[in-house]
Short mmCIF file of C-alpha atoms and ligand atoms in Angstrom, two decimals:
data_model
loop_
_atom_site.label_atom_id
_atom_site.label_comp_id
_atom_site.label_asym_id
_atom_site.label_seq_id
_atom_site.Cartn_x
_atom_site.Cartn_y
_atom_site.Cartn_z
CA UNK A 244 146.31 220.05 167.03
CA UNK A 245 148.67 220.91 164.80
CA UNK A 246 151.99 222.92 165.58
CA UNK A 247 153.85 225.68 163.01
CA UNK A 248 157.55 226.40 162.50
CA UNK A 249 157.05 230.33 164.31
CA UNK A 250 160.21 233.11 164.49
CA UNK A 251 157.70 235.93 166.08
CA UNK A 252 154.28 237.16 166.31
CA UNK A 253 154.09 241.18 166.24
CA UNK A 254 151.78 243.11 167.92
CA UNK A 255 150.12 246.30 166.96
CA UNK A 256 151.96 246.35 162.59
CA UNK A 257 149.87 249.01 160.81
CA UNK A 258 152.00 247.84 157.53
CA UNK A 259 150.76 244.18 156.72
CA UNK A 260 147.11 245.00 155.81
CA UNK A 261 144.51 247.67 156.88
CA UNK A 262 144.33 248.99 160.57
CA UNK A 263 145.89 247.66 163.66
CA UNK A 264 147.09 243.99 163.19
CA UNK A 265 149.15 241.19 164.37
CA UNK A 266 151.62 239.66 162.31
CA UNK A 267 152.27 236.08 162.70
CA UNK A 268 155.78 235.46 160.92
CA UNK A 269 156.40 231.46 159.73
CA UNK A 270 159.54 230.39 158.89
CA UNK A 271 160.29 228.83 155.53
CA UNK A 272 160.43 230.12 152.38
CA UNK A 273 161.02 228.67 148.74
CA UNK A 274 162.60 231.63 146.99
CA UNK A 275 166.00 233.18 147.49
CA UNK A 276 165.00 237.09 146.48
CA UNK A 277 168.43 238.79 146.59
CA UNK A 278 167.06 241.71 148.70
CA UNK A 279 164.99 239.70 150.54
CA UNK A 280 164.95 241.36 154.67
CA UNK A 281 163.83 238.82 156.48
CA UNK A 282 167.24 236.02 155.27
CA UNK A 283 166.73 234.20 158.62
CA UNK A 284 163.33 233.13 157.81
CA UNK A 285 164.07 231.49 154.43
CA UNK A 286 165.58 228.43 155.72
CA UNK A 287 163.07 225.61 157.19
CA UNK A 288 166.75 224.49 159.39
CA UNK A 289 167.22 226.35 162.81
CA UNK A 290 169.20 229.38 162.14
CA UNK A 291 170.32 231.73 165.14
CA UNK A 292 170.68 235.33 164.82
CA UNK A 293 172.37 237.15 167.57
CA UNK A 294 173.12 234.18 169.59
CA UNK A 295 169.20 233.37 169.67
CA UNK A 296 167.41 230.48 167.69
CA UNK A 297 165.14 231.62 165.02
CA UNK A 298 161.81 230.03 164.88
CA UNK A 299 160.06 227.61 167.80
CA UNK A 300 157.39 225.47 166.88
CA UNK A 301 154.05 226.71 168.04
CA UNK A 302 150.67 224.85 168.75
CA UNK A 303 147.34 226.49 166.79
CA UNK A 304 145.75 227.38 170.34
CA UNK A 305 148.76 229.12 171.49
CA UNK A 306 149.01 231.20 168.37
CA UNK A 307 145.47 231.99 168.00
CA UNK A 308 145.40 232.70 172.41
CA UNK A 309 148.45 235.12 171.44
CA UNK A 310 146.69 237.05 168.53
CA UNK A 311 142.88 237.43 170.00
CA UNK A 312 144.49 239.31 172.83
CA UNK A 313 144.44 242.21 170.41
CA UNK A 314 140.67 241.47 169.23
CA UNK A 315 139.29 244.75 170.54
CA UNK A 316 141.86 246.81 169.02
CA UNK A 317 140.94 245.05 165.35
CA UNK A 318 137.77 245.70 165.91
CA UNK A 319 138.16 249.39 166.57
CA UNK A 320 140.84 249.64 163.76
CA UNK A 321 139.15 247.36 161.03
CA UNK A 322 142.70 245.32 161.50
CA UNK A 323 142.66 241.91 161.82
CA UNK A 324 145.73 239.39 161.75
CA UNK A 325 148.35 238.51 158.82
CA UNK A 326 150.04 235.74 158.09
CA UNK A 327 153.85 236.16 156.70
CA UNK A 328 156.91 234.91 156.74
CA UNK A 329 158.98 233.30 155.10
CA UNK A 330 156.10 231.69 152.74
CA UNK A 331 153.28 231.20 155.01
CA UNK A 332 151.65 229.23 152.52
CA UNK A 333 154.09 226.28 153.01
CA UNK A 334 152.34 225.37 156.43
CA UNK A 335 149.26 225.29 154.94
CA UNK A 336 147.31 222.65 157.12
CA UNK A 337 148.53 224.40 160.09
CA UNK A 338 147.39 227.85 158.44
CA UNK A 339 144.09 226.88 157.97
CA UNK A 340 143.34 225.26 161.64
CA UNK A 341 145.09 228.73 162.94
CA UNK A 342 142.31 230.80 160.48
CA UNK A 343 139.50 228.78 160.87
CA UNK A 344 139.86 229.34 165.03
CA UNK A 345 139.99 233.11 164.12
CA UNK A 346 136.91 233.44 161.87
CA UNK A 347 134.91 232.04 164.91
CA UNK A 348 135.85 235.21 166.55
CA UNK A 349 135.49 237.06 163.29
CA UNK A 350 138.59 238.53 162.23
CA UNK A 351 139.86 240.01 159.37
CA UNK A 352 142.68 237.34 157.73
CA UNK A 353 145.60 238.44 155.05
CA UNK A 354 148.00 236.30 154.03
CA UNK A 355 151.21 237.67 153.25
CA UNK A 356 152.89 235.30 150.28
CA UNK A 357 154.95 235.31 147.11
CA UNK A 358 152.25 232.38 145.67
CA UNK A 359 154.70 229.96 144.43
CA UNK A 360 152.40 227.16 145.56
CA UNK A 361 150.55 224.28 144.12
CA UNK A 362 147.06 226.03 143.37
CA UNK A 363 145.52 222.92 145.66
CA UNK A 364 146.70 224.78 148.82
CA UNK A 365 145.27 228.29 147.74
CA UNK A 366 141.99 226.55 146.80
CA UNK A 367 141.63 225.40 150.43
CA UNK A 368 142.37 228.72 152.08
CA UNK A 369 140.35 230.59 149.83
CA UNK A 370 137.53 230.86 151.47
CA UNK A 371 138.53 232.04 154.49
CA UNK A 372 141.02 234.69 154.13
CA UNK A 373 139.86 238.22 153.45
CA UNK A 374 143.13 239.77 152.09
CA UNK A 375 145.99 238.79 149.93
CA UNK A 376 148.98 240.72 150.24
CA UNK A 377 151.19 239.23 147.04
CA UNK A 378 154.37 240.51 145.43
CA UNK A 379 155.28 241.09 141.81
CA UNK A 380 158.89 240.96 142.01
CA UNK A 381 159.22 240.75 137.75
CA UNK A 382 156.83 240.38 134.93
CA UNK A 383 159.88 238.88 132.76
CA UNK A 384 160.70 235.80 133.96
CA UNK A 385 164.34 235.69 132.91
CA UNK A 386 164.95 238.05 135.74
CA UNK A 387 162.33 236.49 138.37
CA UNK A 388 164.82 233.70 137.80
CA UNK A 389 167.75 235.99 138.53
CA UNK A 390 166.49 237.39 140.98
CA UNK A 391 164.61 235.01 143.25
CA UNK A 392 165.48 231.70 142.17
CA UNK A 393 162.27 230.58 141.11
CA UNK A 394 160.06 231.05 137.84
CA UNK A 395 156.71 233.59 138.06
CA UNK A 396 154.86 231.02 135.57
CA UNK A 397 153.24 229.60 138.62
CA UNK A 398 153.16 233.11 140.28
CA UNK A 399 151.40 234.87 137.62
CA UNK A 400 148.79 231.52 136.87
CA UNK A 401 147.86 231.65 140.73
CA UNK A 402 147.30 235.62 140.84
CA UNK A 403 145.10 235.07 137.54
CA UNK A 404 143.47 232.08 139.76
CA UNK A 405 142.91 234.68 142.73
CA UNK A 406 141.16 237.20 140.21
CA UNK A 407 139.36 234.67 138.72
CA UNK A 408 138.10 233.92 142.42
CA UNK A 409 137.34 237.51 142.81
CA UNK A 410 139.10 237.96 145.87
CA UNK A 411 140.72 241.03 147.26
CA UNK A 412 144.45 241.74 146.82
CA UNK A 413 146.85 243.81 147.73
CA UNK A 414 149.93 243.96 145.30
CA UNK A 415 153.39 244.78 146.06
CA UNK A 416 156.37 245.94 143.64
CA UNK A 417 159.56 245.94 144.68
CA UNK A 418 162.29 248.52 142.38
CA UNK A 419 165.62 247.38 142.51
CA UNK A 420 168.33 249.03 140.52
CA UNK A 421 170.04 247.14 138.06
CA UNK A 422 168.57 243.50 139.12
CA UNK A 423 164.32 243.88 138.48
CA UNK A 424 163.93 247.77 137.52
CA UNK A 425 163.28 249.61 134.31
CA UNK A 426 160.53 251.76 133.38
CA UNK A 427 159.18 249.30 130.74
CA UNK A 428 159.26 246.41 132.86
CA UNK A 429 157.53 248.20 135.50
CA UNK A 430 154.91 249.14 132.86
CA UNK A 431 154.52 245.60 132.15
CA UNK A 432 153.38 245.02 135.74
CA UNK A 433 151.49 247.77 135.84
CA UNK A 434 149.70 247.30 132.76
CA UNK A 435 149.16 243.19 134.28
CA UNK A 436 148.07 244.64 137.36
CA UNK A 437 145.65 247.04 135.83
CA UNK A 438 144.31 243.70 133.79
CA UNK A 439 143.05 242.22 137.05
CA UNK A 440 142.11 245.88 139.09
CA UNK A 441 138.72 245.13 139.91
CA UNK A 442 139.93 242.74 142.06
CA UNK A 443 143.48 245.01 143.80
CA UNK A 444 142.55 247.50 146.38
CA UNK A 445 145.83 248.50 146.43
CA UNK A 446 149.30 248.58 144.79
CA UNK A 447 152.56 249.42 146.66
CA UNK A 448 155.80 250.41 144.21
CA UNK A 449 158.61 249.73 146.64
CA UNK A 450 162.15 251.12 146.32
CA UNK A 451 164.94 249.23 147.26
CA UNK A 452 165.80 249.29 150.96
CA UNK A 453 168.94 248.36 153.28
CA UNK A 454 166.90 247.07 155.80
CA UNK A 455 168.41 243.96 156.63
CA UNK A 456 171.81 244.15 155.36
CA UNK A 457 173.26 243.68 158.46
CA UNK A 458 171.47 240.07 159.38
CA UNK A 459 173.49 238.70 156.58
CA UNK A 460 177.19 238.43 157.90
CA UNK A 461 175.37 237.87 160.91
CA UNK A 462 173.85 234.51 159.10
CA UNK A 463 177.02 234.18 157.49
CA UNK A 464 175.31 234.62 154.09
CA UNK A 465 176.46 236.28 151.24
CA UNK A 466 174.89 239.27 150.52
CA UNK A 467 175.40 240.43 146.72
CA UNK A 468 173.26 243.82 146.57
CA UNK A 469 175.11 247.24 146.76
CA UNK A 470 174.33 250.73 147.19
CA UNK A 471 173.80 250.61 143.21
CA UNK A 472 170.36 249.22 144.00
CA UNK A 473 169.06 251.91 145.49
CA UNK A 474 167.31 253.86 142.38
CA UNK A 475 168.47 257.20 141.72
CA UNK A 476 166.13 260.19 141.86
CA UNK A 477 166.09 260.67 138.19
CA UNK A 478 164.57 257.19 138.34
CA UNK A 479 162.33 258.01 141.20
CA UNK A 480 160.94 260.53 139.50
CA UNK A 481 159.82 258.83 136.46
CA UNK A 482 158.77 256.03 138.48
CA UNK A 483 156.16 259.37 140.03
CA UNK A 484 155.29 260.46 136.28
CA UNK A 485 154.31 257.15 135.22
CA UNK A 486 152.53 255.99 138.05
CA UNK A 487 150.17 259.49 137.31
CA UNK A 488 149.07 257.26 133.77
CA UNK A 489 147.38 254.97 135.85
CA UNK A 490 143.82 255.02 137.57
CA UNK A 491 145.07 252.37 140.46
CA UNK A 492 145.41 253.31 143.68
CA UNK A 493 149.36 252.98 143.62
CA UNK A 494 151.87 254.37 146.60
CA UNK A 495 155.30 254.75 146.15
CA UNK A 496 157.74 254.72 148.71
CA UNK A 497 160.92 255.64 147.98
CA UNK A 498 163.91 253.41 149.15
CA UNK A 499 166.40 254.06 151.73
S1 LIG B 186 159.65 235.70 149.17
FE1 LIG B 186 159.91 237.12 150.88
S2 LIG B 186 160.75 235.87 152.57
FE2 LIG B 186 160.98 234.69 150.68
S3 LIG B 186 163.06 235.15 150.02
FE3 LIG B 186 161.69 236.56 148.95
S4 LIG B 186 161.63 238.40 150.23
FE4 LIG B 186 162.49 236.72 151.50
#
């Protein structure tokens, strides 16, 4: 049976998918996003954070004995479990023994993921997971680049993919001042998003937030955002009037 690179699992998250949930985070991750909160998860190495190692690898049974603890509350809830990370996807074969074992007790599967993947691995997981949770970070690729290290060609082919598969997503934009945000742009993804809607159940615009900051110097990593990312609430506020244009069901949440 097949073990995967682990930093947590957390109980009871009412944020990575609908009702009461587990999170399973895997470590690993093949962007760099610049605001990116979870920095000790993107390397595959053993990193320590506060004098503890990050990530332990973790057998299929003992991950799936951890998470079906929780089974009645997902049932009660309409939760389930979500896979994040780091890239999830990047552990594939060990993702798919971990959500095959969970369908047999019939819960509801997301999978948490930025989708720069080869389109082989999100064939095979396809039909088992219930929910993607996937991020737009840019429709313009010069600043995906920028920004995360990596192109969205792939990105943007593999959410067409996932629409073409009819599945159901959730989509997540993040708003980050001066680096990925300007009200053009973010009617670009919008207008992309809307392109695909029967299949999104849900789109979160996501203001810039400090969470995190701290685990940098921590990680001794360089961390190159400043308060200037934060959006200001003349920006917030057209971010509110243009959202109004659109018949998705979009939430903002302003950044802190
Ligand atoms: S995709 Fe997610 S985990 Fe990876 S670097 Fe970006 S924000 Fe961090």
């Amino acid at each position: 049976m097949k073990k995967g690179l682990i930093s947590k699992v957390q109980r009871y998250s009412i944020n990575d998918g609908p009702g009461i949930r587990s999170t399973v985070f895997l470590k690993g991750c093949n962007l760099n996003c610049m605001w990116c909160s979870n920095p000790e998860l993107i390397d595959f190495s053993q990193s320590y954070l506060d004098g503890k190692p990050v990530g332990e690898l973790i057998s299929v049974k003992d991950v799936v004995k951890e998470v079906i603890r929780d089974i009645d509350f997902y049932k009660e809830s309409l939760g389930g479990v979500t896979f994040s990370g780091g890239e999830p996807l990047l552990q594939s074969d060990f993702l798919l023994e971990c959500i095959k074992l969970l369908k047999d007790y019939s819960i509801h599967i997301a999978i948490d993921t930025a989708l720069y993947v080869d389109k082989k691995i999100i064939k095979k997981l396809l039909p088992y997971v219930d929910l993607w949770l996937v991020d737009l970070k840019s429709i313009d690729d010069i600043t995906h680049i920028k920004t995360t290290n990596v192109s969205n060609k792939i990105i943007l082919d593999n959410i067409k993919f996932l629409y073409k598969n009819n599945v159901n997503m959730w989509i997540r934009c993040i708003l980050v001042n001066k680096e990925n945000y300007d009200l053009d742009e973010l009617k670009k993804r919008l207008n992309f998003i809307e392109s695909i809607k029967k299949c999104v159940k849900r789109v979160d615009i996501l203001g810039y937030h400090q969470l995190g900051v701290s685990k940098y110097q921590k990680l001794n990593k360089e961390y190159l955002l400043t308060n200037e990312a934060l959006l200001s609430d003349i920006q917030e506020k057209e971010v509110e009037e243009l959202i109004k244009e659109y018949v998705l069901p979009i939430y903002f949440e302003r950044g802190i």
